[in-house]
mmCIF file of C-alpha atoms in Angstrom:
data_model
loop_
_atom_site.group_PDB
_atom_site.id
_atom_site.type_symbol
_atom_site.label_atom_id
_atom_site.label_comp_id
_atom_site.label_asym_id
_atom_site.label_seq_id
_atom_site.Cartn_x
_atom_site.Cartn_y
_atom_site.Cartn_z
ATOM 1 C CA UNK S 1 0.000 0.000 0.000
ATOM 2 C CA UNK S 2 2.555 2.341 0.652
ATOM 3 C CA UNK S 3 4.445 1.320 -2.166
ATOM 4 C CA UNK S 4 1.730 1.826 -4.561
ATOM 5 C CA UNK S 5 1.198 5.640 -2.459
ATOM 6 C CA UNK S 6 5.023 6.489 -3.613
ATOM 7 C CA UNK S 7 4.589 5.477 -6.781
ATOM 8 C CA UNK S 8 1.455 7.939 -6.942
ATOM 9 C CA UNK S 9 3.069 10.827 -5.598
ATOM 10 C CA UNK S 10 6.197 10.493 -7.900
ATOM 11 C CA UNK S 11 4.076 11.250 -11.171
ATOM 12 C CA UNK S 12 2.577 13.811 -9.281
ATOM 13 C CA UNK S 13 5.676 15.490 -8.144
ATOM 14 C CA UNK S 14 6.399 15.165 -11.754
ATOM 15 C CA UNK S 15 3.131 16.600 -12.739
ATOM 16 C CA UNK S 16 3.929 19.429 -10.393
ATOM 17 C CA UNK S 17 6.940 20.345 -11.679
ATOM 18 C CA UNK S 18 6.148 20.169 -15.626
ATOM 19 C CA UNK S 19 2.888 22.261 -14.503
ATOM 20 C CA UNK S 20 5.448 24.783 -12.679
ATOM 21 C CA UNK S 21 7.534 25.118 -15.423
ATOM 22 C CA UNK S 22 4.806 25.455 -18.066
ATOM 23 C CA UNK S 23 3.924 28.190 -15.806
ATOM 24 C CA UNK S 24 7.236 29.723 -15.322
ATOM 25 C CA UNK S 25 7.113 29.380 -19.509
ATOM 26 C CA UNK S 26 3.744 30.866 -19.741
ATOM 27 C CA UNK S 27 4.815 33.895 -17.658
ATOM 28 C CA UNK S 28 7.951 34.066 -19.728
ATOM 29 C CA UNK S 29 5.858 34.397 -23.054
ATOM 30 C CA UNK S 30 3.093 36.601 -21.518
ATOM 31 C CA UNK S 31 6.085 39.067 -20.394
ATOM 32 C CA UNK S 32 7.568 38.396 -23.667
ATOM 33 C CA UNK S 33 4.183 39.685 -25.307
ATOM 34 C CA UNK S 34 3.208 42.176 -22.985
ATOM 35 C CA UNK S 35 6.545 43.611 -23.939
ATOM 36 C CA UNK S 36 6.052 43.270 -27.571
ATOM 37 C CA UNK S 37 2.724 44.838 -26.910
ATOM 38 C CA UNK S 38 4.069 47.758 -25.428
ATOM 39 C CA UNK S 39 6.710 48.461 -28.595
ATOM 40 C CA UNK S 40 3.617 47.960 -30.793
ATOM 41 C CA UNK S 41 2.143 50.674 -29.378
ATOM 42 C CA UNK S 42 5.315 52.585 -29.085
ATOM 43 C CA UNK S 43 5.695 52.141 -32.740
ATOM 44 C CA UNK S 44 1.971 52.794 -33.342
ATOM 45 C CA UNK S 45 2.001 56.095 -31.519
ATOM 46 C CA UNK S 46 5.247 56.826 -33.469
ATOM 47 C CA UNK S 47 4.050 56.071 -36.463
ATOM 48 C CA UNK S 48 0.904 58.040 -35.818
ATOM 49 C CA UNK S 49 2.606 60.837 -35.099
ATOM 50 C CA UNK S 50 4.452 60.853 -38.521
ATOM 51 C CA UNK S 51 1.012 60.522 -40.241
ATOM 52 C CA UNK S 52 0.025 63.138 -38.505
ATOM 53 C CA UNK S 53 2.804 66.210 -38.707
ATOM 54 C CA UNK S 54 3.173 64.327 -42.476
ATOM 55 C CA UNK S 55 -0.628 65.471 -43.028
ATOM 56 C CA UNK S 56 -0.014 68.610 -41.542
ATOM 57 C CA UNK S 57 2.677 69.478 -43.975
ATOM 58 C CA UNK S 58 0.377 68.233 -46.855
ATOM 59 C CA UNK S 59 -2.017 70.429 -45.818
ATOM 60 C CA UNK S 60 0.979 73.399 -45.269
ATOM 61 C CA UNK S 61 1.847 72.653 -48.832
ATOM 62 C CA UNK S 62 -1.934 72.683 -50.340
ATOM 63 C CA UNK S 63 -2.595 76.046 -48.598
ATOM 64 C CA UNK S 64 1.464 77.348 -50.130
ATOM 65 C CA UNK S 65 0.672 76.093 -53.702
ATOM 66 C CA UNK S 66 -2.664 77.443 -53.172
ATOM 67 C CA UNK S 67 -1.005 80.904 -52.019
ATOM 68 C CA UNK S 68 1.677 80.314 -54.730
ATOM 69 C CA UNK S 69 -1.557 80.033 -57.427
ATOM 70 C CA UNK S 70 -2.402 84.188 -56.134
ATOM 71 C CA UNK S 71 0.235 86.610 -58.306
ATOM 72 C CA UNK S 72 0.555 89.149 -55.265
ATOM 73 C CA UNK S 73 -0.016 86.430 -52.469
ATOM 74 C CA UNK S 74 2.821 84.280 -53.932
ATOM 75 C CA UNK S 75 4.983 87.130 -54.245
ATOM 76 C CA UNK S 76 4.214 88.498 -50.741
ATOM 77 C CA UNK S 77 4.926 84.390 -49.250
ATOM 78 C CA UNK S 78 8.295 84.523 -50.965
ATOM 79 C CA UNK S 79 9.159 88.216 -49.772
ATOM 80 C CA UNK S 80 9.271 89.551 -53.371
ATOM 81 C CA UNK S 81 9.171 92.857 -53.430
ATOM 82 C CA UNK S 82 9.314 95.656 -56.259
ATOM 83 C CA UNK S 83 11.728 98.274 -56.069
ATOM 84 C CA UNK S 84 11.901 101.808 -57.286
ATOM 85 C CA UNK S 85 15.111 102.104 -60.297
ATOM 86 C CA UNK S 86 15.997 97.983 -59.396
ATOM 87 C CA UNK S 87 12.517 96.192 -59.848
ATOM 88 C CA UNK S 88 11.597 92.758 -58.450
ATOM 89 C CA UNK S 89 13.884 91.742 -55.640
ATOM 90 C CA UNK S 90 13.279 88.382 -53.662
ATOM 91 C CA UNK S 91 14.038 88.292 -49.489
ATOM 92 C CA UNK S 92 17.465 87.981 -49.642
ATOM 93 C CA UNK S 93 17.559 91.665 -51.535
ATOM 94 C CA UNK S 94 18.974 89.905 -55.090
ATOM 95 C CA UNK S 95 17.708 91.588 -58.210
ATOM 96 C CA UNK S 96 15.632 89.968 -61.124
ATOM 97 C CA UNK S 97 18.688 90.230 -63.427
ATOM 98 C CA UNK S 98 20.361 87.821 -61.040
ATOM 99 C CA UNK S 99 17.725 85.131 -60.323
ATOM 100 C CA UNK S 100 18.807 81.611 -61.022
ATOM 101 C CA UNK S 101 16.454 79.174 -63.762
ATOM 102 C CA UNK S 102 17.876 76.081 -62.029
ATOM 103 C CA UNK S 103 16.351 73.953 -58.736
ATOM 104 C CA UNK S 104 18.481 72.967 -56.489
ATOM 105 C CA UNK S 105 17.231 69.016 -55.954
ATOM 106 C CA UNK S 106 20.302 67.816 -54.066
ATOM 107 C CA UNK S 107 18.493 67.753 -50.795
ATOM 108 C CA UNK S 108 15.698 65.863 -52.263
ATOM 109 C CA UNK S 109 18.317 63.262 -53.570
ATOM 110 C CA UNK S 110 19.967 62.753 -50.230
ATOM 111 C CA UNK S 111 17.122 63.013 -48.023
ATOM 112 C CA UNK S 112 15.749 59.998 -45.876
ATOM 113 C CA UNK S 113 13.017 58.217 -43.955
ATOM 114 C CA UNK S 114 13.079 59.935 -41.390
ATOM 115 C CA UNK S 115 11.206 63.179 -40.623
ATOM 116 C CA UNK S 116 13.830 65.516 -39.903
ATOM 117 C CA UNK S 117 13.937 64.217 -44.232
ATOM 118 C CA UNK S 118 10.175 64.574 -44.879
ATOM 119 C CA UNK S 119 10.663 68.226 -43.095
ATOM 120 C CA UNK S 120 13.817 68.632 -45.605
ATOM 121 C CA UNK S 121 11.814 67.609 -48.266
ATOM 122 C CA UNK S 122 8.834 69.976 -47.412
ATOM 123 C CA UNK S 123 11.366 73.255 -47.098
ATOM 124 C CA UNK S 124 12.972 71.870 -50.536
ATOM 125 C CA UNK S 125 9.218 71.744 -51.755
ATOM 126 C CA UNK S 126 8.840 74.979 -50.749
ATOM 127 C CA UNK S 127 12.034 76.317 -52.130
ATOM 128 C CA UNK S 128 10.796 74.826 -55.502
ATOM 129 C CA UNK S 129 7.549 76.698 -55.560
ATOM 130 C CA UNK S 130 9.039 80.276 -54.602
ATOM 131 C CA UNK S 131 11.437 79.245 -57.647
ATOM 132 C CA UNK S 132 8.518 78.111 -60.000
ATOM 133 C CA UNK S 133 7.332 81.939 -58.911
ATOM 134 C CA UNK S 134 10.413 83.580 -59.483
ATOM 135 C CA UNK S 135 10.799 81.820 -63.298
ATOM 136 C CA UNK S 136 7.232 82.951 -63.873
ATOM 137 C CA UNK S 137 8.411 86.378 -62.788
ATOM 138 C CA UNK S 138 11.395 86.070 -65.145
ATOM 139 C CA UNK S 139 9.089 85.048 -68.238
ATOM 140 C CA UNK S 140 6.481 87.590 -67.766
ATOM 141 C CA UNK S 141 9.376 90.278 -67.360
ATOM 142 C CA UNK S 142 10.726 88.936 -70.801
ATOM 143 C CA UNK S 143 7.541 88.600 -71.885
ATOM 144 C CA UNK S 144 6.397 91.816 -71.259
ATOM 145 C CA UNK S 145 9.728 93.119 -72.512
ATOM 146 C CA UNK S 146 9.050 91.399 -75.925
ATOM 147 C CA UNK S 147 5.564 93.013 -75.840
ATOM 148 C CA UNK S 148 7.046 96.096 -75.426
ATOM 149 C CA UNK S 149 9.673 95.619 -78.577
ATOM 150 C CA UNK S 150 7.120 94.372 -80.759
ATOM 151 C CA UNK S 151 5.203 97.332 -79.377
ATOM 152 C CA UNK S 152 8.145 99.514 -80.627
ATOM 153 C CA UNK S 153 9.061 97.712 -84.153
ATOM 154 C CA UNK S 154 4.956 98.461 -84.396
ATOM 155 C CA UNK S 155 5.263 101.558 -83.798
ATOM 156 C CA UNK S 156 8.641 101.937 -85.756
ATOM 157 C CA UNK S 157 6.588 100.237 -89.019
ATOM 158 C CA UNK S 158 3.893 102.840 -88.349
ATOM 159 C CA UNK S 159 6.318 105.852 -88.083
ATOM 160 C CA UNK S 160 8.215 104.159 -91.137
ATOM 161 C CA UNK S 161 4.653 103.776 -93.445
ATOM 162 C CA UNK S 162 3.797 107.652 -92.300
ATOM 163 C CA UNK S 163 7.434 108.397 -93.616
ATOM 164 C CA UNK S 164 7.151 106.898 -96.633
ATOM 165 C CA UNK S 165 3.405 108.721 -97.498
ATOM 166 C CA UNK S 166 5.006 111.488 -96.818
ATOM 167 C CA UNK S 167 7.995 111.158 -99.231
ATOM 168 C CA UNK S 168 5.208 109.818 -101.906
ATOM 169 C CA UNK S 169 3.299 112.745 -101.605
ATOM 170 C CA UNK S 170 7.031 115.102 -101.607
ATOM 171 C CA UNK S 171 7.716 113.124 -104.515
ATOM 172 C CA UNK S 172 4.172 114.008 -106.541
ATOM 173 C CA UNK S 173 4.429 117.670 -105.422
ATOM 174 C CA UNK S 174 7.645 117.332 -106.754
ATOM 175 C CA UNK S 175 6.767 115.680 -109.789
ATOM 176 C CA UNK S 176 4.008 118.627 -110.870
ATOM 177 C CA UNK S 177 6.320 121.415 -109.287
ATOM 178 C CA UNK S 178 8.916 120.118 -112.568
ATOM 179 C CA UNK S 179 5.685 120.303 -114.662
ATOM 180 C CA UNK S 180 5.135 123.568 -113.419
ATOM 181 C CA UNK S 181 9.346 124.394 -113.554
ATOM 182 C CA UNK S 182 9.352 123.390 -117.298
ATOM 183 C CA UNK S 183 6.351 124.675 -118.581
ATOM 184 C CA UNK S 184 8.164 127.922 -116.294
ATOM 185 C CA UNK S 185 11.417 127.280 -117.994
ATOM 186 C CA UNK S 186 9.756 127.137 -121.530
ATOM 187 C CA UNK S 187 7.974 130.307 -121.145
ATOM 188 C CA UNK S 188 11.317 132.203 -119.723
ATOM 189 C CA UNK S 189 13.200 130.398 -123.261
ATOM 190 C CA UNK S 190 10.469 132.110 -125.106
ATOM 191 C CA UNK S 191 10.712 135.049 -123.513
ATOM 192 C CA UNK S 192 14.830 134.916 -123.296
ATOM 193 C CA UNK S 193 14.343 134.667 -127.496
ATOM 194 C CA UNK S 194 11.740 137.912 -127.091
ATOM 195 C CA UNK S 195 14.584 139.555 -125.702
ATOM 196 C CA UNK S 196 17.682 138.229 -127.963
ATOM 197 C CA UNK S 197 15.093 139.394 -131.119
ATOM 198 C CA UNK S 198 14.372 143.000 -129.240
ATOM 199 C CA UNK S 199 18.045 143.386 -128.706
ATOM 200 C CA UNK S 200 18.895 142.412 -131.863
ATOM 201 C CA UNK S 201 16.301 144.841 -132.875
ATOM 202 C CA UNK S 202 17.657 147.340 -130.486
ATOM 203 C CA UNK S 203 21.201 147.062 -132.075
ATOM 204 C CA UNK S 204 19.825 147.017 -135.493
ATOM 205 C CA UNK S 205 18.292 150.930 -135.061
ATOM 206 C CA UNK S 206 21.473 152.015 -132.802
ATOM 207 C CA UNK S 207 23.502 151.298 -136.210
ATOM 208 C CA UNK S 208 21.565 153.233 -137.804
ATOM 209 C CA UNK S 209 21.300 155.920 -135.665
ATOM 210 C CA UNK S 210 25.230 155.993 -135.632
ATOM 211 C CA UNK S 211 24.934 155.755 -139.449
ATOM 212 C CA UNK S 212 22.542 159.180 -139.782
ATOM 213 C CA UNK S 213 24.870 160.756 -136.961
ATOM 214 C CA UNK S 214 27.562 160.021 -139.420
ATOM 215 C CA UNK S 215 26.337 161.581 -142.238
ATOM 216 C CA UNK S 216 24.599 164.284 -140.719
ATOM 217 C CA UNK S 217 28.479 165.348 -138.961
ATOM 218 C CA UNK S 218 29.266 164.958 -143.224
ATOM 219 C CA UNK S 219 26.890 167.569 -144.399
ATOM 220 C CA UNK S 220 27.537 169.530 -141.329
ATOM 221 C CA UNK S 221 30.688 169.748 -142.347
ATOM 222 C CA UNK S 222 30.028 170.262 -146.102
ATOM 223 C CA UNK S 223 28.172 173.018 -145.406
ATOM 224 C CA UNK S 224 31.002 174.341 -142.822
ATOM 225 C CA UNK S 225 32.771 174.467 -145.992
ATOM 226 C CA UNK S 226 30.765 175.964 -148.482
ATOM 227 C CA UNK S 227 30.141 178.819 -145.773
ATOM 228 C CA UNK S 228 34.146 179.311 -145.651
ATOM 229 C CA UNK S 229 33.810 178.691 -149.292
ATOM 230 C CA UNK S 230 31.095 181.720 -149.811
ATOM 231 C CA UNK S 231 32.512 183.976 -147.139
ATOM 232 C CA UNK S 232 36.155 183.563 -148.797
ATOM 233 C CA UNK S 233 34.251 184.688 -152.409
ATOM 234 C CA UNK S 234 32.311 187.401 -150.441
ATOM 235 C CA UNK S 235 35.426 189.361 -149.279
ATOM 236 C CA UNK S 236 36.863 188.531 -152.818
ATOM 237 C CA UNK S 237 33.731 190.203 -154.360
ATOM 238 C CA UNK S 238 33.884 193.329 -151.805
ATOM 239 C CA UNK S 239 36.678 194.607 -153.854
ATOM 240 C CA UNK S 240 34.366 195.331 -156.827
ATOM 241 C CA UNK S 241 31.449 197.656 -156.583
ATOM 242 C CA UNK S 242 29.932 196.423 -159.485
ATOM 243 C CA UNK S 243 29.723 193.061 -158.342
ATOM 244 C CA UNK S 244 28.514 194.576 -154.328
ATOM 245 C CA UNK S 245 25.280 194.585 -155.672
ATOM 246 C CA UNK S 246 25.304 191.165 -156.687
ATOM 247 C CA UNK S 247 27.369 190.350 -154.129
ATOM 248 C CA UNK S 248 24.844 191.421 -151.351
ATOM 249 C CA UNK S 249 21.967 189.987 -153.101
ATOM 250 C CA UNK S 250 24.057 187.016 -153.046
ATOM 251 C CA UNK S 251 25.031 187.635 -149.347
ATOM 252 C CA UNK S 252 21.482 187.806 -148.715
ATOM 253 C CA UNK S 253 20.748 184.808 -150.165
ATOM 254 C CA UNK S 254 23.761 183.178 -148.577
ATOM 255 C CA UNK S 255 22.690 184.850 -145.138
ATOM 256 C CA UNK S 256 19.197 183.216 -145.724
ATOM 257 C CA UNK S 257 20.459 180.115 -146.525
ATOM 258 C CA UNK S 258 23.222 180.205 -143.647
ATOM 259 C CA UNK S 259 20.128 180.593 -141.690
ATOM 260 C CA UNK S 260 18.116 177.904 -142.681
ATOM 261 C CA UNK S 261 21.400 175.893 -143.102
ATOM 262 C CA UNK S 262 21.937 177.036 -139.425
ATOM 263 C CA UNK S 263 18.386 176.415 -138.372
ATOM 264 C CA UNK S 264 19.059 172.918 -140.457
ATOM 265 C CA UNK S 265 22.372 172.320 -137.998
ATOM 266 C CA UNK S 266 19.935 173.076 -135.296
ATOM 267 C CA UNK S 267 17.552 170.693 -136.168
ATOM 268 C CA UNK S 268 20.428 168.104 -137.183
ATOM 269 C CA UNK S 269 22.092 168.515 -133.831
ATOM 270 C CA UNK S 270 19.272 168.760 -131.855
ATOM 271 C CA UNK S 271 17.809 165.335 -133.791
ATOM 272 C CA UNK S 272 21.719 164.234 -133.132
ATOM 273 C CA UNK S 273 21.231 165.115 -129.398
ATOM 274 C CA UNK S 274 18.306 163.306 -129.646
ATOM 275 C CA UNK S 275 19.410 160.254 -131.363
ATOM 276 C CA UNK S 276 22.765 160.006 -128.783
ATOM 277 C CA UNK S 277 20.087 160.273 -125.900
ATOM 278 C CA UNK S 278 17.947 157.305 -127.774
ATOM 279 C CA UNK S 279 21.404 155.845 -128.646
ATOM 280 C CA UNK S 280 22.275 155.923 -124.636
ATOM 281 C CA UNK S 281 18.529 154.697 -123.960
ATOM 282 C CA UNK S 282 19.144 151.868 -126.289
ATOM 283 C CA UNK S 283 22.364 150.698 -124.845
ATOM 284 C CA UNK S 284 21.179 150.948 -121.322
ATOM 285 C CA UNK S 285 18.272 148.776 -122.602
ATOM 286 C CA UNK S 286 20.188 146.311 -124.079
ATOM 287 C CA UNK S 287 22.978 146.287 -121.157
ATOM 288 C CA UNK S 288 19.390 145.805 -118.963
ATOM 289 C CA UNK S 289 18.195 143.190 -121.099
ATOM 290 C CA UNK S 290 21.115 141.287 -121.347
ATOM 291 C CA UNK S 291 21.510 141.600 -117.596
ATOM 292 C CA UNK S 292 17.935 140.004 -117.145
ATOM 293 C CA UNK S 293 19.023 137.395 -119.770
ATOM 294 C CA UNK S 294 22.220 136.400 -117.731
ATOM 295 C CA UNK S 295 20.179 136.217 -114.542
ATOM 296 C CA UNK S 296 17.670 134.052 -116.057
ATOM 297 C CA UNK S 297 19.822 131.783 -117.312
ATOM 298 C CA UNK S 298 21.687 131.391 -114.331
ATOM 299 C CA UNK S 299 18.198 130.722 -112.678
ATOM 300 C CA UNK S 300 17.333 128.305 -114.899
ATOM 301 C CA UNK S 301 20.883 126.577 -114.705
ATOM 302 C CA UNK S 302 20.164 126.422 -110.845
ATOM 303 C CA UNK S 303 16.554 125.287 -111.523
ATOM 304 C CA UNK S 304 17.695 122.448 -113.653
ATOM 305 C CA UNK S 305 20.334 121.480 -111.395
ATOM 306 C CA UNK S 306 18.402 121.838 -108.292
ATOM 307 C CA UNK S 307 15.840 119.161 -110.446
ATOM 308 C CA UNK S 308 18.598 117.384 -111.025
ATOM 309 C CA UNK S 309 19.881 116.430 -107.423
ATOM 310 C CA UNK S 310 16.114 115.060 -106.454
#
């Protein structure tokens, strides 16, 4: 009986121990778990809060690109400003004429996991946009620029068409002022021949007033001599007093016609005066004339020449 007794409590001793160290084991894996519980949620929260601040800078980058989508609101976010005599600066004071096309994306390249990276990421993001700004900046600059050259070749083209109606309508008035100048000219040749034929004219009666002077200075002097001539036989005849009679009827009669002879010279010198005075009118005429004559044809030599050069 007491045999069988030990035998019973050895399997139970056994029993016991087996159940004490499926305990001790149990406890060891509920630790274990409760531990790996407690990282779960460690890594939970973590990763919660990464959702999180990564939704919050989602939503911080919807609200910049909707900023950046706002002309004035984009520039104001980037802190570009205009400035009087520079233009468009950006925040760090740099001009427009010095604003770089390229992106940096080296950040982006070398960024990580983590969210000190994301946070990287967002700022390079960021940088991006106020660059996509500043090239739109740049293009409507240039593009306003352009505007304002092809506003200038327009206006150039315009200037350029007004020019060249003007120089048409020079040209036309040009073109009837040389009708004009040779229908001019042609009257002034036909009056220039007028005057050569007057002239000649002119010339033609001062010969022959020179001619008449001439021979009226040839009787004058005829009868100069026929007077010596008669006076020379009067005192010849005063010696006889037979021939007195005679002599003064003759006297008479050469008195009478010394008279009209000397009412003749008179008349021949006074028609000589008068002929040297018409003789003096002539050639101041003609001197006149072909004064007028020179002028004009130096007038029309300048005329043609000055029709010439246009």
């Amino acid at each position: 009986m007491e045999n069988s007794v030990e035998e019973c409590e050895l399997p139970t001793e056994e029993c016991q121990w087996q159940v004490d160290a499926l305990h001790d084991k149990f406890m060891e894996v509920e630790g274990n778990i409760k531990c790996s519980e407690e990282e779960a949620e460690k890594e939970l929260e973590h990763l919660w809060h990464r959702v999180k601040a990564i939704a919050t800078l989602l939503t911080y980058l919807k609200s910049k690109a909707k900023i950046m989508a706002v002309p004035h609101l984009a520039h104001t976010s980037c802190g570009i400003k205009h400035q009087q005599g520079i233009g468009f600066v950006d925040k760090n004071g740099i001009p427009l004429s010095d604003w770089s096309k390229d992106v940096d994306l080296s950040q982006f390249e070398s960024s990580d996991d983590s969210l000190d990276g994301i946070l990287k990421s967002v700022h390079l993001v960021t940088d991006v946009m106020e660059s996509l700004v500043k090239r739109v900046i740049m293009a409507e600059t240039e593009a306003a620029s352009e505007k304002e050259k092809v506003k200038e070749g327009v206006e150039e083209i315009r200037r350029k068409s007004l020019q060249i109606d003007t120089m048409s309508a020079r040209v036309e008035e040009m073109e009837n002022f040389a009708q004009g100048t040779n229908s001019i000219l042609n009257e002034m040749k036909q009056k220039v021949e007028d005057m050569v034929q007057e002239t000649s004219r002119q010339r033609q009666r001062a010969a022959e007033n020179e001619q008449e002077l001439r021979r009226v200075k040839q009787d004058f002097e005829s009868l100069r001599s026929y007077v010596s001539g008669l006076i020379s036989v009067r005192e010849t005849l005063l010696s006889s007093e037979k021939q007195i009679q005679t002599i003064e009827k003759l006297f008479d009669r050469l008195i009478a016609k010394t008279t009209h002879l000397e009412n003749e010279k008179e008349q021949k010198e006074a028609e000589v005066q008068k002929l040297m005075e018409e003789n003096v009118r002539l050639r101041a005429q003609l001197d006149k004339k072909e004064a007028q004559l020179l002028a004009m044809s130096e007038q029309c030599k300048f005329m043609a020449l000055n029709n010439s050069n246009r």
